[in-house]
C-alpha cells in the first residue's frame, strides 16, 4: 500500500505500482464507443498511460492536454488516458478541447485496472478513484517508467516519462 496525499492529507492506495522492468498486466478497459480495449489492442506500440482520478479536475485536465500535445511528436507511441470517468465524460472533454492525439479508456465497470496495478485510492474523499500515475511501456508491454505522484493535486513529471521513449 502506498501513502500519498490529497491537499496535504494522507490517503492510501490499494498496493504498489508495478516495477520498472516488469510486464504490464493485461487489462480490459472501455473505449469511448463502449467497446473493450486490452493490452493486445495496442500490440507493438509504445504506450504512455496517463492515469488520474477524473478528467473533470484541473490537474487531470492539464495532464491530458500536455500529453495530447506531446503525443503528436512521438513515433510509434500511443497515449492512453485512463480514469474511472464514464466514457461519455471523457469523450465530451476531449471533444470540447479539440484533443485528438490521446485515447481515452475508462475503468468504470469494475475498477480492476486500478486494483491490479495498486493505484486505486482506498480512503479519503476520492476513495474508489485512481491515484495520479504515469506508466510508460515499450512495444512488448515491458514497463520503462512508473511514477505515482506523491500529492494528487500536482502534475506528473512529464519530462521523465517522455525521456524514456
Coordinates of C-alpha atoms in Angstrom, one line a residue:
X1 CA 0.0 0.0 0.0
X2 CA 1.4 3.4 -1.0
X3 CA 0.8 6.5 1.1
X4 CA 0.2 9.7 -0.9
X5 CA -1.5 12.9 -0.1
X6 CA -4.5 14.9 -1.2
X7 CA -4.3 18.6 -0.2
X8 CA -1.5 17.5 2.2
X9 CA -3.7 15.0 3.9
X10 CA -2.5 11.3 3.8
X11 CA -4.5 8.8 1.8
X12 CA -3.6 5.3 0.8
X13 CA -3.7 3.2 -2.4
X14 CA -4.5 -0.5 -2.9
X15 CA -0.9 -1.5 -3.4
X16 CA 2.4 -0.7 -5.0
X17 CA 2.8 0.2 -8.7
X18 CA 4.3 -2.4 -11.0
X19 CA 8.1 -2.1 -11.1
X20 CA 10.2 -0.9 -14.0
X21 CA 11.4 -3.9 -16.0
X22 CA 8.2 -5.9 -15.2
X23 CA 5.5 -6.7 -17.7
X24 CA 2.3 -4.6 -17.6
X25 CA -0.6 -6.8 -16.7
X26 CA -3.2 -7.2 -19.4
X27 CA -6.3 -5.1 -18.9
X28 CA -9.9 -4.7 -20.1
X29 CA -10.9 -1.0 -20.3
X30 CA -13.9 0.6 -22.0
X31 CA -13.3 2.9 -25.0
X32 CA -15.4 5.9 -26.0
X33 CA -17.5 3.7 -28.3
X34 CA -18.2 1.3 -25.4
X35 CA -16.0 -1.4 -26.9
X36 CA -13.4 -3.1 -24.8
X37 CA -9.6 -2.4 -25.3
X38 CA -6.9 -4.6 -23.9
X39 CA -3.1 -4.5 -23.9
X40 CA -3.2 -6.5 -27.2
X41 CA -5.3 -3.8 -28.8
X42 CA -2.1 -1.7 -28.8
X43 CA 0.4 -4.5 -29.6
X44 CA 3.7 -3.3 -30.9
X45 CA 3.1 0.3 -29.8
X46 CA 4.9 2.1 -27.0
X47 CA 2.4 3.4 -24.5
X48 CA 2.2 6.3 -22.1
X49 CA -0.5 5.5 -19.5
X50 CA -1.7 8.8 -18.1
X51 CA -3.8 7.6 -15.1
X52 CA -5.8 10.1 -13.0
X53 CA -8.9 10.5 -10.7
X54 CA -11.2 12.4 -13.0
X55 CA -10.9 14.4 -16.2
X56 CA -13.2 17.0 -14.6
X57 CA -10.5 18.3 -12.3
X58 CA -8.0 21.0 -13.3
X59 CA -4.8 18.9 -12.8
X60 CA -6.2 15.9 -14.6
X61 CA -7.4 18.0 -17.5
X62 CA -3.9 19.7 -17.7
X63 CA -2.2 16.3 -17.9
X64 CA -4.5 15.2 -20.8
X65 CA -3.8 18.5 -22.6
X66 CA 0.0 18.2 -22.0
X67 CA 0.2 14.5 -23.2
X68 CA -2.0 15.3 -26.2
X69 CA 0.5 18.0 -27.2
X70 CA 3.4 15.6 -26.7
X71 CA 1.8 12.6 -28.4
X72 CA 1.8 14.2 -31.8
X73 CA 5.6 14.3 -31.7
X74 CA 6.1 10.7 -30.6
X75 CA 6.9 7.9 -33.0
X76 CA 5.0 4.6 -32.7
X77 CA 3.6 5.8 -29.4
X78 CA 0.0 6.0 -28.1
X79 CA -1.0 7.9 -25.0
X80 CA -3.8 6.2 -23.0
X81 CA -5.7 8.5 -20.6
X82 CA -7.2 6.2 -18.0
X83 CA -9.7 7.1 -15.3
X84 CA -13.0 5.8 -13.8
X85 CA -14.9 8.6 -15.6
X86 CA -17.7 7.4 -17.8
X87 CA -16.6 7.1 -21.5
X88 CA -19.2 9.8 -22.3
X89 CA -17.4 12.3 -20.0
X90 CA -14.0 11.5 -21.4
X91 CA -15.3 11.9 -25.0
X92 CA -17.1 15.2 -24.1
X93 CA -13.9 16.7 -22.5
X94 CA -11.6 15.8 -25.4
X95 CA -14.2 16.9 -28.0
X96 CA -14.7 20.3 -26.3
X97 CA -10.9 20.7 -26.0
X98 CA -10.2 19.5 -29.6
X99 CA -7.8 16.8 -28.3
X100 CA -7.2 14.1 -30.9
X101 CA -3.8 12.6 -30.0
X102 CA -4.9 10.6 -26.9
X103 CA -7.0 7.5 -26.4
X104 CA -9.5 7.6 -23.5
X105 CA -10.1 4.4 -21.6
X106 CA -12.5 4.0 -18.7
X107 CA -12.2 1.6 -15.7
X108 CA -15.7 2.4 -14.6
X109 CA -17.1 -1.1 -14.7
X110 CA -15.1 -2.9 -12.1
X111 CA -12.1 -0.8 -11.3
X112 CA -10.0 -3.9 -11.9
X113 CA -7.2 -1.9 -13.7
X114 CA -6.7 0.3 -10.6
X115 CA -6.8 -2.7 -8.2
X116 CA -4.4 -4.8 -10.4
X117 CA -1.9 -2.1 -10.6
X118 CA -2.1 -1.0 -7.0
X119 CA -3.3 2.6 -7.7
X120 CA -6.9 2.6 -6.5
X121 CA -7.4 5.2 -3.8
X122 CA -8.7 3.4 -0.6
X123 CA -9.7 6.3 1.7
X124 CA -10.5 10.0 1.8
X125 CA -12.8 11.9 -0.5
X126 CA -11.6 10.3 -3.7
X127 CA -11.9 6.7 -2.4
X128 CA -12.5 4.3 -5.3
X129 CA -10.9 6.5 -8.0
X130 CA -7.4 6.1 -9.4
X131 CA -4.4 7.9 -8.0
X132 CA -2.3 10.1 -10.3
X133 CA 0.2 7.8 -12.1
X134 CA 2.2 7.7 -15.3
X135 CA 3.4 4.3 -16.6
X136 CA 5.4 4.0 -19.8
X137 CA 5.8 0.7 -21.6
X138 CA 7.7 -0.4 -24.7
X139 CA 6.1 -2.2 -27.7
X140 CA 6.2 -5.5 -25.8
X141 CA 4.5 -4.3 -22.7
X142 CA 7.6 -4.0 -20.6
X143 CA 7.5 -1.1 -18.1
X144 CA 10.1 1.5 -18.7
X145 CA 8.9 4.2 -16.3
X146 CA 6.4 4.3 -13.4
X147 CA 5.6 7.4 -11.3
X148 CA 2.9 7.7 -8.7
X149 CA 2.6 11.4 -7.9
X150 CA 3.0 11.9 -4.2
X151 CA 0.5 14.8 -4.0
X152 CA -2.6 14.2 -6.1
X153 CA -3.0 17.9 -6.8
X154 CA 0.4 18.0 -8.5
X155 CA 1.1 17.2 -12.2
X156 CA 3.3 14.3 -13.1
X157 CA 6.9 14.7 -14.2
X158 CA 6.2 14.8 -18.0
X159 CA 9.8 15.1 -18.9
X160 CA 10.9 12.0 -17.0
X161 CA 8.1 9.9 -18.6
X162 CA 8.8 11.1 -22.1
X163 CA 12.6 10.8 -21.8
X164 CA 12.4 7.0 -21.6
X165 CA 10.9 6.9 -25.1

